[in-house]
Amino acid sequence: MKVAQYGTALAIVHAIANGMHGLAHIEIPVGLSLLQSSFVVIVIFLTPIIAAVLLWTQFYRLGSWLLLFSIAGSLLFGIYNHLIVISPDHLSQVSWQGWGLLFQITAILILIVDGLGCWIGIRALKTIQQPEEAL
């Protein structure tokens, strides 16, 4: 039960942070390619929600794996696009003023949430082997 609770809380915080970051993307604007947009919609937005729902069902193992992989994918996507490749999406290319402040804060928040989410996901998968053990 704790796995479902933590996983659901993570999915909600992840969705809020990414939603706010997406809003900043639109308002600045910082565009994404079709491939990037598809990844964001499928892996970063939809999959964690589906995973959180599955955590409350008999398919909780699948939900745990989906959550871990989607959050890890989000983390790698954020590291690559915000910290590595120099593009309009890189943190160094966006002002800290106006919508840029929201962009900067949420980009960093997403990295923290996703890093924590990966840790929780790994712990959850270990816990599933012993369902009564707490995180």
CSV table of N, CA, C and O in Angstrom, one decimal:
chain,number,residue,atom,x,y,z
A,1,MET,N,0.8,-1.2,0.0
A,1,MET,CA,0.0,0.0,0.0
A,1,MET,C,0.9,1.3,0.0
A,1,MET,O,0.6,2.2,-0.7
A,2,LYS,N,2.0,1.2,0.8
A,2,LYS,CA,2.8,2.4,0.8
A,2,LYS,C,3.4,2.7,-0.6
A,2,LYS,O,3.6,3.9,-1.0
A,3,VAL,N,3.7,1.6,-1.3
A,3,VAL,CA,4.3,1.8,-2.7
A,3,VAL,C,3.3,2.6,-3.5
A,3,VAL,O,3.6,3.5,-4.2
A,4,ALA,N,2.0,2.2,-3.5
A,4,ALA,CA,1.0,2.9,-4.2
A,4,ALA,C,0.8,4.3,-3.8
A,4,ALA,O,0.7,5.2,-4.6
A,5,GLN,N,0.9,4.6,-2.5
A,5,GLN,CA,0.7,5.9,-2.0
A,5,GLN,C,1.9,6.8,-2.4
A,5,GLN,O,1.7,7.9,-2.9
A,6,TYR,N,3.1,6.4,-2.2
A,6,TYR,CA,4.3,7.1,-2.6
A,6,TYR,C,4.4,7.3,-4.1
A,6,TYR,O,4.7,8.4,-4.6
A,7,GLY,N,4.1,6.3,-4.9
A,7,GLY,CA,4.1,6.3,-6.3
A,7,GLY,C,3.1,7.3,-6.9
A,7,GLY,O,3.3,8.1,-7.8
A,8,THR,N,1.9,7.3,-6.3
A,8,THR,CA,0.8,8.2,-6.7
A,8,THR,C,1.2,9.7,-6.4
A,8,THR,O,1.0,10.6,-7.2
A,9,ALA,N,1.7,9.9,-5.2
A,9,ALA,CA,2.2,11.2,-4.8
A,9,ALA,C,3.3,11.7,-5.7
A,9,ALA,O,3.2,12.9,-6.2
A,10,LEU,N,4.2,10.9,-6.0
A,10,LEU,CA,5.3,11.2,-7.0
A,10,LEU,C,4.7,11.6,-8.3
A,10,LEU,O,5.1,12.6,-8.9
A,11,ALA,N,3.8,10.8,-8.8
A,11,ALA,CA,3.2,11.0,-10.2
A,11,ALA,C,2.4,12.4,-10.2
A,11,ALA,O,2.5,13.1,-11.2
A,12,ILE,N,1.8,12.7,-9.1
A,12,ILE,CA,1.1,14.0,-9.0
A,12,ILE,C,2.0,15.2,-9.0
A,12,ILE,O,1.9,16.1,-9.7
A,13,VAL,N,3.1,15.1,-8.1
A,13,VAL,CA,4.0,16.2,-8.1
A,13,VAL,C,4.8,16.3,-9.4
A,13,VAL,O,5.0,17.4,-9.9
A,14,HIS,N,5.1,15.2,-10.0
A,14,HIS,CA,5.8,15.2,-11.3
A,14,HIS,C,4.9,15.9,-12.4
A,14,HIS,O,5.4,16.7,-13.1
A,15,ALA,N,3.6,15.5,-12.4
A,15,ALA,CA,2.7,16.1,-13.3
A,15,ALA,C,2.5,17.6,-13.1
A,15,ALA,O,2.5,18.4,-14.1
A,16,ILE,N,2.4,18.1,-11.9
A,16,ILE,CA,2.3,19.5,-11.6
A,16,ILE,C,3.5,20.3,-12.0
A,16,ILE,O,3.4,21.3,-12.7
A,17,ALA,N,4.7,19.8,-11.7
A,17,ALA,CA,6.0,20.4,-12.0
A,17,ALA,C,6.1,20.5,-13.5
A,17,ALA,O,6.5,21.5,-14.1
A,18,ASN,N,5.8,19.4,-14.2
A,18,ASN,CA,6.0,19.4,-15.7
A,18,ASN,C,4.9,20.2,-16.4
A,18,ASN,O,5.2,20.8,-17.4
A,19,GLY,N,3.7,20.2,-15.8
A,19,GLY,CA,2.7,21.1,-16.3
A,19,GLY,C,3.0,22.6,-16.3
A,19,GLY,O,2.9,23.3,-17.3
A,20,MET,N,3.6,23.0,-15.1
A,20,MET,CA,4.0,24.4,-15.0
A,20,MET,C,5.2,24.7,-15.9
A,20,MET,O,5.3,25.7,-16.5
A,21,HIS,N,6.1,23.7,-16.1
A,21,HIS,CA,7.3,23.9,-17.0
A,21,HIS,C,6.8,24.0,-18.4
A,21,HIS,O,7.3,24.8,-19.2
A,22,GLY,N,5.8,23.2,-18.8
A,22,GLY,CA,5.2,23.2,-20.1
A,22,GLY,C,4.6,24.6,-20.4
A,22,GLY,O,4.7,25.1,-21.5
A,23,LEU,N,3.9,25.1,-19.4
A,23,LEU,CA,3.3,26.4,-19.5
A,23,LEU,C,4.4,27.5,-19.8
A,23,LEU,O,4.2,28.3,-20.7
A,24,ALA,N,5.5,27.4,-19.1
A,24,ALA,CA,6.6,28.3,-19.3
A,24,ALA,C,7.1,28.2,-20.7
A,24,ALA,O,7.4,29.1,-21.4
A,25,HIS,N,7.2,26.9,-21.2
A,25,HIS,CA,7.7,26.6,-22.6
A,25,HIS,C,6.8,27.4,-23.6
A,25,HIS,O,7.3,28.0,-24.5
A,26,ILE,N,5.5,27.3,-23.4
A,26,ILE,CA,4.5,27.9,-24.3
A,26,ILE,C,4.6,29.5,-24.2
A,26,ILE,O,4.6,30.1,-25.3
A,27,GLU,N,4.7,30.0,-23.0
A,27,GLU,CA,4.7,31.5,-22.9
A,27,GLU,C,6.0,32.2,-23.3
A,27,GLU,O,5.9,33.3,-23.7
A,28,ILE,N,7.1,31.5,-23.2
A,28,ILE,CA,8.4,32.2,-23.5
A,28,ILE,C,8.5,32.6,-25.0
A,28,ILE,O,8.9,33.7,-25.3
A,29,PRO,N,8.4,31.9,-26.0
A,29,PRO,CA,8.2,30.4,-26.2
A,29,PRO,C,9.5,29.7,-26.4
A,29,PRO,O,10.4,30.2,-27.0
A,30,VAL,N,9.6,28.5,-25.9
A,30,VAL,CA,10.7,27.5,-26.2
A,30,VAL,C,10.0,26.3,-26.9
A,30,VAL,O,9.3,25.5,-26.2
A,31,GLY,N,10.2,26.2,-28.2
A,31,GLY,CA,9.5,25.1,-28.9
A,31,GLY,C,10.2,23.8,-28.8
A,31,GLY,O,11.4,23.7,-28.4
A,32,LEU,N,9.5,22.7,-29.0
A,32,LEU,CA,10.0,21.4,-29.0
A,32,LEU,C,9.8,20.8,-30.4
A,32,LEU,O,8.8,21.1,-31.1
A,33,SER,N,10.6,19.9,-30.8
A,33,SER,CA,10.4,19.2,-32.1
A,33,SER,C,9.2,18.2,-31.9
A,33,SER,O,8.8,17.9,-30.8
A,34,LEU,N,8.8,17.6,-33.0
A,34,LEU,CA,7.7,16.7,-33.0
A,34,LEU,C,8.1,15.4,-32.1
A,34,LEU,O,7.3,15.0,-31.3
A,35,LEU,N,9.3,15.0,-32.3
A,35,LEU,CA,9.8,13.8,-31.5
A,35,LEU,C,9.9,14.2,-30.1
A,35,LEU,O,9.4,13.4,-29.2
A,36,GLN,N,10.4,15.4,-29.7
A,36,GLN,CA,10.5,15.8,-28.3
A,36,GLN,C,9.0,15.9,-27.7
A,36,GLN,O,8.8,15.4,-26.6
A,37,SER,N,8.1,16.5,-28.5
A,37,SER,CA,6.8,16.7,-28.0
A,37,SER,C,6.1,15.3,-27.8
A,37,SER,O,5.4,15.1,-26.8
A,38,SER,N,6.3,14.4,-28.7
A,38,SER,CA,5.7,13.1,-28.5
A,38,SER,C,6.3,12.4,-27.3
A,38,SER,O,5.5,11.8,-26.5
A,39,PHE,N,7.6,12.5,-27.0
A,39,PHE,CA,8.2,11.9,-25.8
A,39,PHE,C,7.6,12.5,-24.6
A,39,PHE,O,7.3,11.8,-23.6
A,40,VAL,N,7.5,13.9,-24.6
A,40,VAL,CA,6.9,14.6,-23.4
A,40,VAL,C,5.5,14.1,-23.1
A,40,VAL,O,5.2,13.7,-22.0
A,41,VAL,N,4.7,14.0,-24.1
A,41,VAL,CA,3.3,13.6,-23.9
A,41,VAL,C,3.2,12.1,-23.5
A,41,VAL,O,2.5,11.8,-22.5
A,42,ILE,N,3.9,11.2,-24.2
A,42,ILE,CA,3.7,9.8,-23.9
A,42,ILE,C,4.5,9.4,-22.6
A,42,ILE,O,3.9,8.8,-21.7
A,43,VAL,N,5.8,9.7,-22.6
A,43,VAL,CA,6.6,9.2,-21.5
A,43,VAL,C,6.5,10.1,-20.2
A,43,VAL,O,6.4,9.5,-19.1
A,44,ILE,N,6.6,11.4,-20.4
A,44,ILE,CA,6.7,12.2,-19.3
A,44,ILE,C,5.3,12.5,-18.6
A,44,ILE,O,5.2,12.6,-17.4
A,45,PHE,N,4.2,12.6,-19.5
A,45,PHE,CA,2.9,12.9,-18.9
A,45,PHE,C,2.0,11.7,-18.7
A,45,PHE,O,1.5,11.5,-17.6
A,46,LEU,N,1.8,11.0,-19.8
A,46,LEU,CA,0.8,9.9,-19.7
A,46,LEU,C,1.2,8.7,-18.9
A,46,LEU,O,0.5,8.1,-18.1
A,47,THR,N,2.5,8.2,-19.2
A,47,THR,CA,2.9,7.0,-18.6
A,47,THR,C,2.9,7.0,-17.0
A,47,THR,O,2.5,6.1,-16.4
A,48,PRO,N,3.4,8.1,-16.4
A,48,PRO,CA,3.4,8.1,-14.9
A,48,PRO,C,1.9,8.1,-14.4
A,48,PRO,O,1.7,7.5,-13.3
A,49,ILE,N,1.0,8.7,-15.1
A,49,ILE,CA,-0.4,8.6,-14.6
A,49,ILE,C,-1.0,7.2,-14.7
A,49,ILE,O,-1.6,6.7,-13.8
A,50,ILE,N,-0.7,6.6,-15.9
A,50,ILE,CA,-1.1,5.2,-16.1
A,50,ILE,C,-0.5,4.3,-15.0
A,50,ILE,O,-1.1,3.4,-14.4
A,51,ALA,N,0.8,4.5,-14.8
A,51,ALA,CA,1.6,3.7,-13.8
A,51,ALA,C,0.9,3.9,-12.4
A,51,ALA,O,0.8,2.9,-11.6
A,52,ALA,N,0.6,5.1,-12.0
A,52,ALA,CA,0.0,5.4,-10.7
A,52,ALA,C,-1.3,4.7,-10.5
A,52,ALA,O,-1.6,4.1,-9.5
A,53,VAL,N,-2.1,4.6,-11.6
A,53,VAL,CA,-3.4,3.9,-11.5
A,53,VAL,C,-3.1,2.4,-11.3
A,53,VAL,O,-3.7,1.8,-10.5
A,54,LEU,N,-2.1,1.9,-12.1
A,54,LEU,CA,-1.8,0.5,-12.0
A,54,LEU,C,-1.3,0.1,-10.6
A,54,LEU,O,-1.5,-1.1,-10.2
A,55,LEU,N,-0.7,1.0,-9.9
A,55,LEU,CA,-0.1,0.7,-8.5
A,55,LEU,C,-1.2,0.3,-7.6
A,55,LEU,O,-1.0,-0.4,-6.6
A,56,TRP,N,-2.5,0.7,-7.8
A,56,TRP,CA,-3.6,0.4,-6.9
A,56,TRP,C,-4.4,-0.9,-7.4
A,56,TRP,O,-5.4,-1.2,-6.8
A,57,THR,N,-3.8,-1.6,-8.4
A,57,THR,CA,-4.5,-2.8,-8.9
A,57,THR,C,-3.6,-4.0,-8.7
A,57,THR,O,-2.5,-3.9,-8.2
A,58,GLN,N,-4.1,-5.1,-9.2
A,58,GLN,CA,-3.3,-6.3,-9.2
A,58,GLN,C,-2.1,-6.2,-10.1
A,58,GLN,O,-1.2,-7.1,-10.1
A,59,PHE,N,-2.0,-5.2,-10.9
A,59,PHE,CA,-0.9,-5.0,-11.9
A,59,PHE,C,0.1,-4.0,-11.3
A,59,PHE,O,0.8,-3.3,-12.0
A,60,TYR,N,0.2,-4.0,-10.0
A,60,TYR,CA,1.1,-3.0,-9.3
A,60,TYR,C,2.6,-3.2,-9.7
A,60,TYR,O,3.3,-2.2,-9.7
A,61,ARG,N,3.0,-4.4,-10.0
A,61,ARG,CA,4.4,-4.6,-10.4
A,61,ARG,C,4.6,-3.9,-11.8
A,61,ARG,O,5.6,-3.2,-11.9
A,62,LEU,N,3.7,-4.1,-12.7
A,62,LEU,CA,3.8,-3.4,-14.0
A,62,LEU,C,3.8,-1.9,-13.7
A,62,LEU,O,4.6,-1.1,-14.3
A,63,GLY,N,2.9,-1.4,-12.9
A,63,GLY,CA,2.9,0.0,-12.5
A,63,GLY,C,4.2,0.5,-12.0
A,63,GLY,O,4.6,1.6,-12.3
A,64,SER,N,4.8,-0.3,-11.1
A,64,SER,CA,6.1,0.1,-10.5
A,64,SER,C,7.2,0.3,-11.6
A,64,SER,O,7.9,1.2,-11.6
A,65,TRP,N,7.2,-0.7,-12.5
A,65,TRP,CA,8.2,-0.7,-13.6
A,65,TRP,C,7.9,0.5,-14.5
A,65,TRP,O,8.9,1.2,-14.9
A,66,LEU,N,6.7,0.7,-14.9
A,66,LEU,CA,6.4,1.9,-15.8
A,66,LEU,C,6.7,3.2,-15.1
A,66,LEU,O,7.2,4.1,-15.8
A,67,LEU,N,6.4,3.3,-13.8
A,67,LEU,CA,6.7,4.5,-13.1
A,67,LEU,C,8.2,4.8,-13.1
A,67,LEU,O,8.7,5.9,-13.4
A,68,LEU,N,9.0,3.8,-12.8
A,68,LEU,CA,10.4,3.9,-12.7
A,68,LEU,C,11.0,4.3,-14.1
A,68,LEU,O,11.8,5.3,-14.2
A,69,PHE,N,10.6,3.6,-15.1
A,69,PHE,CA,11.1,3.9,-16.5
A,69,PHE,C,10.7,5.2,-17.0
A,69,PHE,O,11.5,6.0,-17.6
A,70,SER,N,9.5,5.6,-16.7
A,70,SER,CA,9.0,6.9,-17.2
A,70,SER,C,9.7,8.1,-16.5
A,70,SER,O,10.1,9.1,-17.1
A,71,ILE,N,9.9,7.9,-15.2
A,71,ILE,CA,10.5,9.0,-14.4
A,71,ILE,C,12.0,9.0,-14.8
A,71,ILE,O,12.6,10.1,-14.9
A,72,ALA,N,12.6,7.9,-14.9
A,72,ALA,CA,14.0,7.9,-15.4
A,72,ALA,C,14.2,8.5,-16.8
A,72,ALA,O,15.1,9.2,-17.0
A,73,GLY,N,13.2,8.2,-17.7
A,73,GLY,CA,13.3,8.8,-19.0
A,73,GLY,C,13.1,10.3,-18.9
A,73,GLY,O,13.8,11.1,-19.6
A,74,SER,N,12.2,10.8,-18.0
A,74,SER,CA,12.0,12.2,-17.8
A,74,SER,C,13.3,12.8,-17.3
A,74,SER,O,13.7,13.9,-17.7
A,75,LEU,N,14.0,12.2,-16.3
A,75,LEU,CA,15.2,12.7,-15.8
A,75,LEU,C,16.3,12.8,-16.8
A,75,LEU,O,16.9,13.9,-16.9
A,76,LEU,N,16.5,11.8,-17.6
A,76,LEU,CA,17.5,11.8,-18.7
A,76,LEU,C,17.1,12.9,-19.7
A,76,LEU,O,18.0,13.6,-20.2
A,77,PHE,N,15.9,13.0,-20.1
A,77,PHE,CA,15.4,14.0,-21.0
A,77,PHE,C,15.7,15.4,-20.5
A,77,PHE,O,16.2,16.3,-21.2
A,78,GLY,N,15.4,15.6,-19.2
A,78,GLY,CA,15.7,16.9,-18.6
A,78,GLY,C,17.2,17.3,-18.5
A,78,GLY,O,17.6,18.4,-18.8
A,79,ILE,N,18.0,16.3,-18.1
A,79,ILE,CA,19.4,16.5,-18.0
A,79,ILE,C,20.0,16.8,-19.4
A,79,ILE,O,20.7,17.8,-19.6
A,80,TYR,N,19.6,16.1,-20.4
A,80,TYR,CA,20.1,16.3,-21.8
A,80,TYR,C,19.7,17.7,-22.3
A,80,TYR,O,20.5,18.4,-22.8
A,81,ASN,N,18.4,18.0,-22.2
A,81,ASN,CA,17.9,19.2,-22.9
A,81,ASN,C,18.1,20.4,-22.1
A,81,ASN,O,18.3,21.5,-22.6
A,82,HIS,N,18.2,20.4,-20.7
A,82,HIS,CA,18.4,21.6,-19.9
A,82,HIS,C,19.8,21.8,-19.5
A,82,HIS,O,20.1,22.9,-19.2
A,83,LEU,N,20.6,20.8,-19.5
A,83,LEU,CA,22.0,20.9,-19.0
A,83,LEU,C,23.1,20.6,-20.0
A,83,LEU,O,24.2,21.0,-19.8
A,84,ILE,N,22.8,19.8,-21.0
A,84,ILE,CA,23.9,19.3,-21.9
A,84,ILE,C,23.9,20.0,-23.2
A,84,ILE,O,24.8,20.7,-23.5
A,85,VAL,N,22.9,19.7,-24.0
A,85,VAL,CA,22.9,20.3,-25.4
A,85,VAL,C,22.5,21.8,-25.3
A,85,VAL,O,21.6,22.1,-24.7
A,86,ILE,N,23.3,22.6,-26.0
A,86,ILE,CA,23.0,24.0,-26.0
A,86,ILE,C,22.0,24.3,-27.1
A,86,ILE,O,22.2,24.0,-28.3
A,87,SER,N,20.8,24.7,-26.6
A,87,SER,CA,19.7,24.9,-27.5
A,87,SER,C,18.8,26.0,-26.8
A,87,SER,O,19.1,26.3,-25.6
A,88,PRO,N,17.7,26.4,-27.4
A,88,PRO,CA,16.8,27.3,-26.7
A,88,PRO,C,16.2,26.7,-25.4
A,88,PRO,O,15.8,27.5,-24.5
A,89,ASP,N,16.3,25.4,-25.2
A,89,ASP,CA,15.8,24.7,-24.1
A,89,ASP,C,16.8,24.6,-22.9
A,89,ASP,O,16.5,24.2,-21.8
A,90,HIS,N,18.0,25.0,-23.2
A,90,HIS,CA,19.1,24.9,-22.2
A,90,HIS,C,18.9,26.0,-21.2
A,90,HIS,O,18.5,27.1,-21.5
A,91,LEU,N,19.2,25.7,-19.9
A,91,LEU,CA,19.0,26.6,-18.8
A,91,LEU,C,19.8,27.9,-19.0
A,91,LEU,O,19.3,29.0,-18.7
A,92,SER,N,21.0,27.8,-19.7
A,92,SER,CA,21.8,29.0,-19.9
A,92,SER,C,21.2,29.9,-20.9
A,92,SER,O,21.6,31.1,-21.1
A,93,GLN,N,20.2,29.5,-21.7
A,93,GLN,CA,19.7,30.2,-22.8
A,93,GLN,C,18.4,30.9,-22.5
A,93,GLN,O,17.8,31.6,-23.3
A,94,VAL,N,17.9,30.7,-21.3
A,94,VAL,CA,16.6,31.2,-20.9
A,94,VAL,C,16.8,32.2,-19.7
A,94,VAL,O,17.5,32.0,-18.7
A,95,SER,N,16.2,33.4,-19.9
A,95,SER,CA,16.3,34.5,-18.9
A,95,SER,C,15.7,34.1,-17.5
A,95,SER,O,14.8,33.2,-17.5
A,96,TRP,N,16.2,34.7,-16.5
A,96,TRP,CA,15.6,34.5,-15.2
A,96,TRP,C,14.5,35.4,-14.9
A,96,TRP,O,14.0,35.6,-13.7
A,97,GLN,N,14.0,36.1,-15.9
A,97,GLN,CA,12.9,37.1,-15.7
A,97,GLN,C,11.6,36.7,-16.4
A,97,GLN,O,11.7,35.9,-17.3
A,98,GLY,N,10.5,37.2,-15.8
A,98,GLY,CA,9.2,36.8,-16.4
A,98,GLY,C,9.0,35.3,-16.4
A,98,GLY,O,9.2,34.7,-15.4
A,99,TRP,N,8.5,34.8,-17.5
A,99,TRP,CA,8.2,33.3,-17.6
A,99,TRP,C,9.5,32.5,-17.5
A,99,TRP,O,9.4,31.3,-17.1
A,100,GLY,N,10.6,33.2,-17.8
A,100,GLY,CA,11.9,32.5,-17.6
A,100,GLY,C,12.2,32.0,-16.2
A,100,GLY,O,12.8,30.9,-16.0
A,101,LEU,N,11.7,32.8,-15.2
A,101,LEU,CA,11.9,32.4,-13.8
A,101,LEU,C,11.2,31.1,-13.6
A,101,LEU,O,11.7,30.2,-12.9
A,102,LEU,N,9.9,31.0,-14.0
A,102,LEU,CA,9.2,29.7,-13.9
A,102,LEU,C,9.8,28.6,-14.6
A,102,LEU,O,9.9,27.5,-14.1
A,103,PHE,N,10.3,28.9,-15.8
A,103,PHE,CA,11.0,27.9,-16.6
A,103,PHE,C,12.2,27.3,-15.8
A,103,PHE,O,12.4,26.1,-15.7
A,104,GLN,N,13.1,28.2,-15.3
A,104,GLN,CA,14.3,27.9,-14.6
A,104,GLN,C,14.0,27.1,-13.3
A,104,GLN,O,14.5,26.0,-13.1
A,105,ILE,N,13.0,27.6,-12.5
A,105,ILE,CA,12.7,26.9,-11.2
A,105,ILE,C,12.1,25.5,-11.5
A,105,ILE,O,12.5,24.6,-10.8
A,106,THR,N,11.2,25.4,-12.4
A,106,THR,CA,10.5,24.1,-12.7
A,106,THR,C,11.5,23.2,-13.3
A,106,THR,O,11.4,22.0,-13.0
A,107,ALA,N,12.4,23.6,-14.1
A,107,ALA,CA,13.4,22.7,-14.7
A,107,ALA,C,14.2,22.1,-13.6
A,107,ALA,O,14.5,20.9,-13.6
A,108,ILE,N,14.7,22.9,-12.7
A,108,ILE,CA,15.5,22.4,-11.5
A,108,ILE,C,14.6,21.5,-10.6
A,108,ILE,O,15.0,20.4,-10.2
A,109,LEU,N,13.4,21.9,-10.4
A,109,LEU,CA,12.4,21.1,-9.6
A,109,LEU,C,12.2,19.8,-10.2
A,109,LEU,O,12.2,18.7,-9.5
A,110,ILE,N,12.0,19.7,-11.5
A,110,ILE,CA,11.8,18.4,-12.2
A,110,ILE,C,13.0,17.5,-12.0
A,110,ILE,O,12.8,16.3,-11.7
A,111,LEU,N,14.2,18.0,-12.1
A,111,LEU,CA,15.4,17.2,-11.9
A,111,LEU,C,15.4,16.6,-10.5
A,111,LEU,O,15.7,15.4,-10.3
A,112,ILE,N,15.0,17.4,-9.5
A,112,ILE,CA,15.0,16.9,-8.1
A,112,ILE,C,13.9,15.9,-7.9
A,112,ILE,O,14.1,14.8,-7.4
A,113,VAL,N,12.7,16.2,-8.4
A,113,VAL,CA,11.6,15.3,-8.3
A,113,VAL,C,11.9,14.0,-9.0
A,113,VAL,O,11.6,12.9,-8.4
A,114,ASP,N,12.4,14.0,-10.2
A,114,ASP,CA,12.7,12.8,-10.9
A,114,ASP,C,13.8,12.0,-10.3
A,114,ASP,O,13.8,10.8,-10.3
A,115,GLY,N,14.8,12.7,-9.8
A,115,GLY,CA,15.9,12.0,-9.1
A,115,GLY,C,15.4,11.2,-7.9
A,115,GLY,O,15.7,10.0,-7.7
A,116,LEU,N,14.5,11.9,-7.1
A,116,LEU,CA,13.9,11.3,-5.9
A,116,LEU,C,13.0,10.2,-6.4
A,116,LEU,O,12.9,9.1,-5.8
A,117,GLY,N,12.3,10.4,-7.5
A,117,GLY,CA,11.4,9.4,-8.0
A,117,GLY,C,12.1,8.1,-8.4
A,117,GLY,O,11.6,7.0,-8.2
A,118,CYS,N,13.2,8.3,-9.0
A,118,CYS,CA,14.0,7.1,-9.4
A,118,CYS,C,14.4,6.3,-8.1
A,118,CYS,O,14.3,5.1,-8.1
A,119,TRP,N,14.8,7.0,-7.1
A,119,TRP,CA,15.2,6.4,-5.8
A,119,TRP,C,14.0,5.6,-5.2
A,119,TRP,O,14.1,4.5,-4.8
A,120,ILE,N,12.8,6.3,-5.2
A,120,ILE,CA,11.6,5.7,-4.7
A,120,ILE,C,11.2,4.5,-5.5
A,120,ILE,O,10.8,3.5,-5.0
A,121,GLY,N,11.3,4.6,-6.9
A,121,GLY,CA,11.0,3.5,-7.7
A,121,GLY,C,11.8,2.3,-7.5
A,121,GLY,O,11.3,1.2,-7.5
A,122,ILE,N,13.1,2.5,-7.3
A,122,ILE,CA,14.0,1.3,-7.1
A,122,ILE,C,13.7,0.7,-5.7
A,122,ILE,O,13.6,-0.5,-5.6
A,123,ARG,N,13.4,1.6,-4.7
A,123,ARG,CA,13.0,1.0,-3.4
A,123,ARG,C,11.7,0.3,-3.5
A,123,ARG,O,11.5,-0.8,-2.9
A,124,ALA,N,10.8,0.8,-4.3
A,124,ALA,CA,9.5,0.2,-4.4
A,124,ALA,C,9.6,-1.2,-5.0
A,124,ALA,O,9.0,-2.1,-4.6
A,125,LEU,N,10.4,-1.3,-6.0
A,125,LEU,CA,10.6,-2.6,-6.7
A,125,LEU,C,11.2,-3.6,-5.8
A,125,LEU,O,10.9,-4.8,-5.8
A,126,LYS,N,12.1,-3.2,-4.9
A,126,LYS,CA,12.7,-4.1,-3.9
A,126,LYS,C,11.7,-4.5,-2.9
A,126,LYS,O,11.6,-5.6,-2.4
A,127,THR,N,10.8,-3.5,-2.5
A,127,THR,CA,9.8,-3.8,-1.5
A,127,THR,C,8.7,-4.8,-2.0
A,127,THR,O,8.2,-5.5,-1.3
A,128,ILE,N,8.4,-4.7,-3.3
A,128,ILE,CA,7.4,-5.6,-3.9
A,128,ILE,C,7.8,-7.0,-3.7
A,128,ILE,O,6.9,-7.9,-3.5
A,129,GLN,N,9.1,-7.3,-3.6
A,129,GLN,CA,9.5,-8.7,-3.3
A,129,GLN,C,9.1,-9.1,-1.9
A,129,GLN,O,8.9,-10.3,-1.6
A,130,GLN,N,8.9,-8.2,-1.0
A,130,GLN,CA,8.4,-8.4,0.4
A,130,GLN,C,7.3,-7.4,0.7
A,130,GLN,O,7.6,-6.3,1.3
A,131,PRO,N,6.1,-7.6,0.2
A,131,PRO,CA,5.0,-6.7,0.3
A,131,PRO,C,4.7,-6.0,1.6
A,131,PRO,O,4.3,-4.9,1.7
A,132,GLU,N,5.0,-6.6,2.7
A,132,GLU,CA,4.7,-6.1,4.0
A,132,GLU,C,5.7,-5.1,4.5
A,132,GLU,O,5.5,-4.4,5.5
A,133,GLU,N,6.9,-5.1,3.9
A,133,GLU,CA,8.0,-4.2,4.3
A,133,GLU,C,7.7,-2.8,3.9
A,133,GLU,O,7.3,-2.5,2.8
A,134,ALA,N,8.0,-1.9,4.8
A,134,ALA,CA,7.7,-0.4,4.5
A,134,ALA,C,8.9,0.1,3.7
A,134,ALA,O,10.0,-0.4,3.7
A,135,LEU,N,8.6,1.2,2.9
A,135,LEU,CA,9.7,1.9,2.3
A,135,LEU,C,10.6,2.5,3.3
A,135,LEU,O,11.6,2.9,3.3
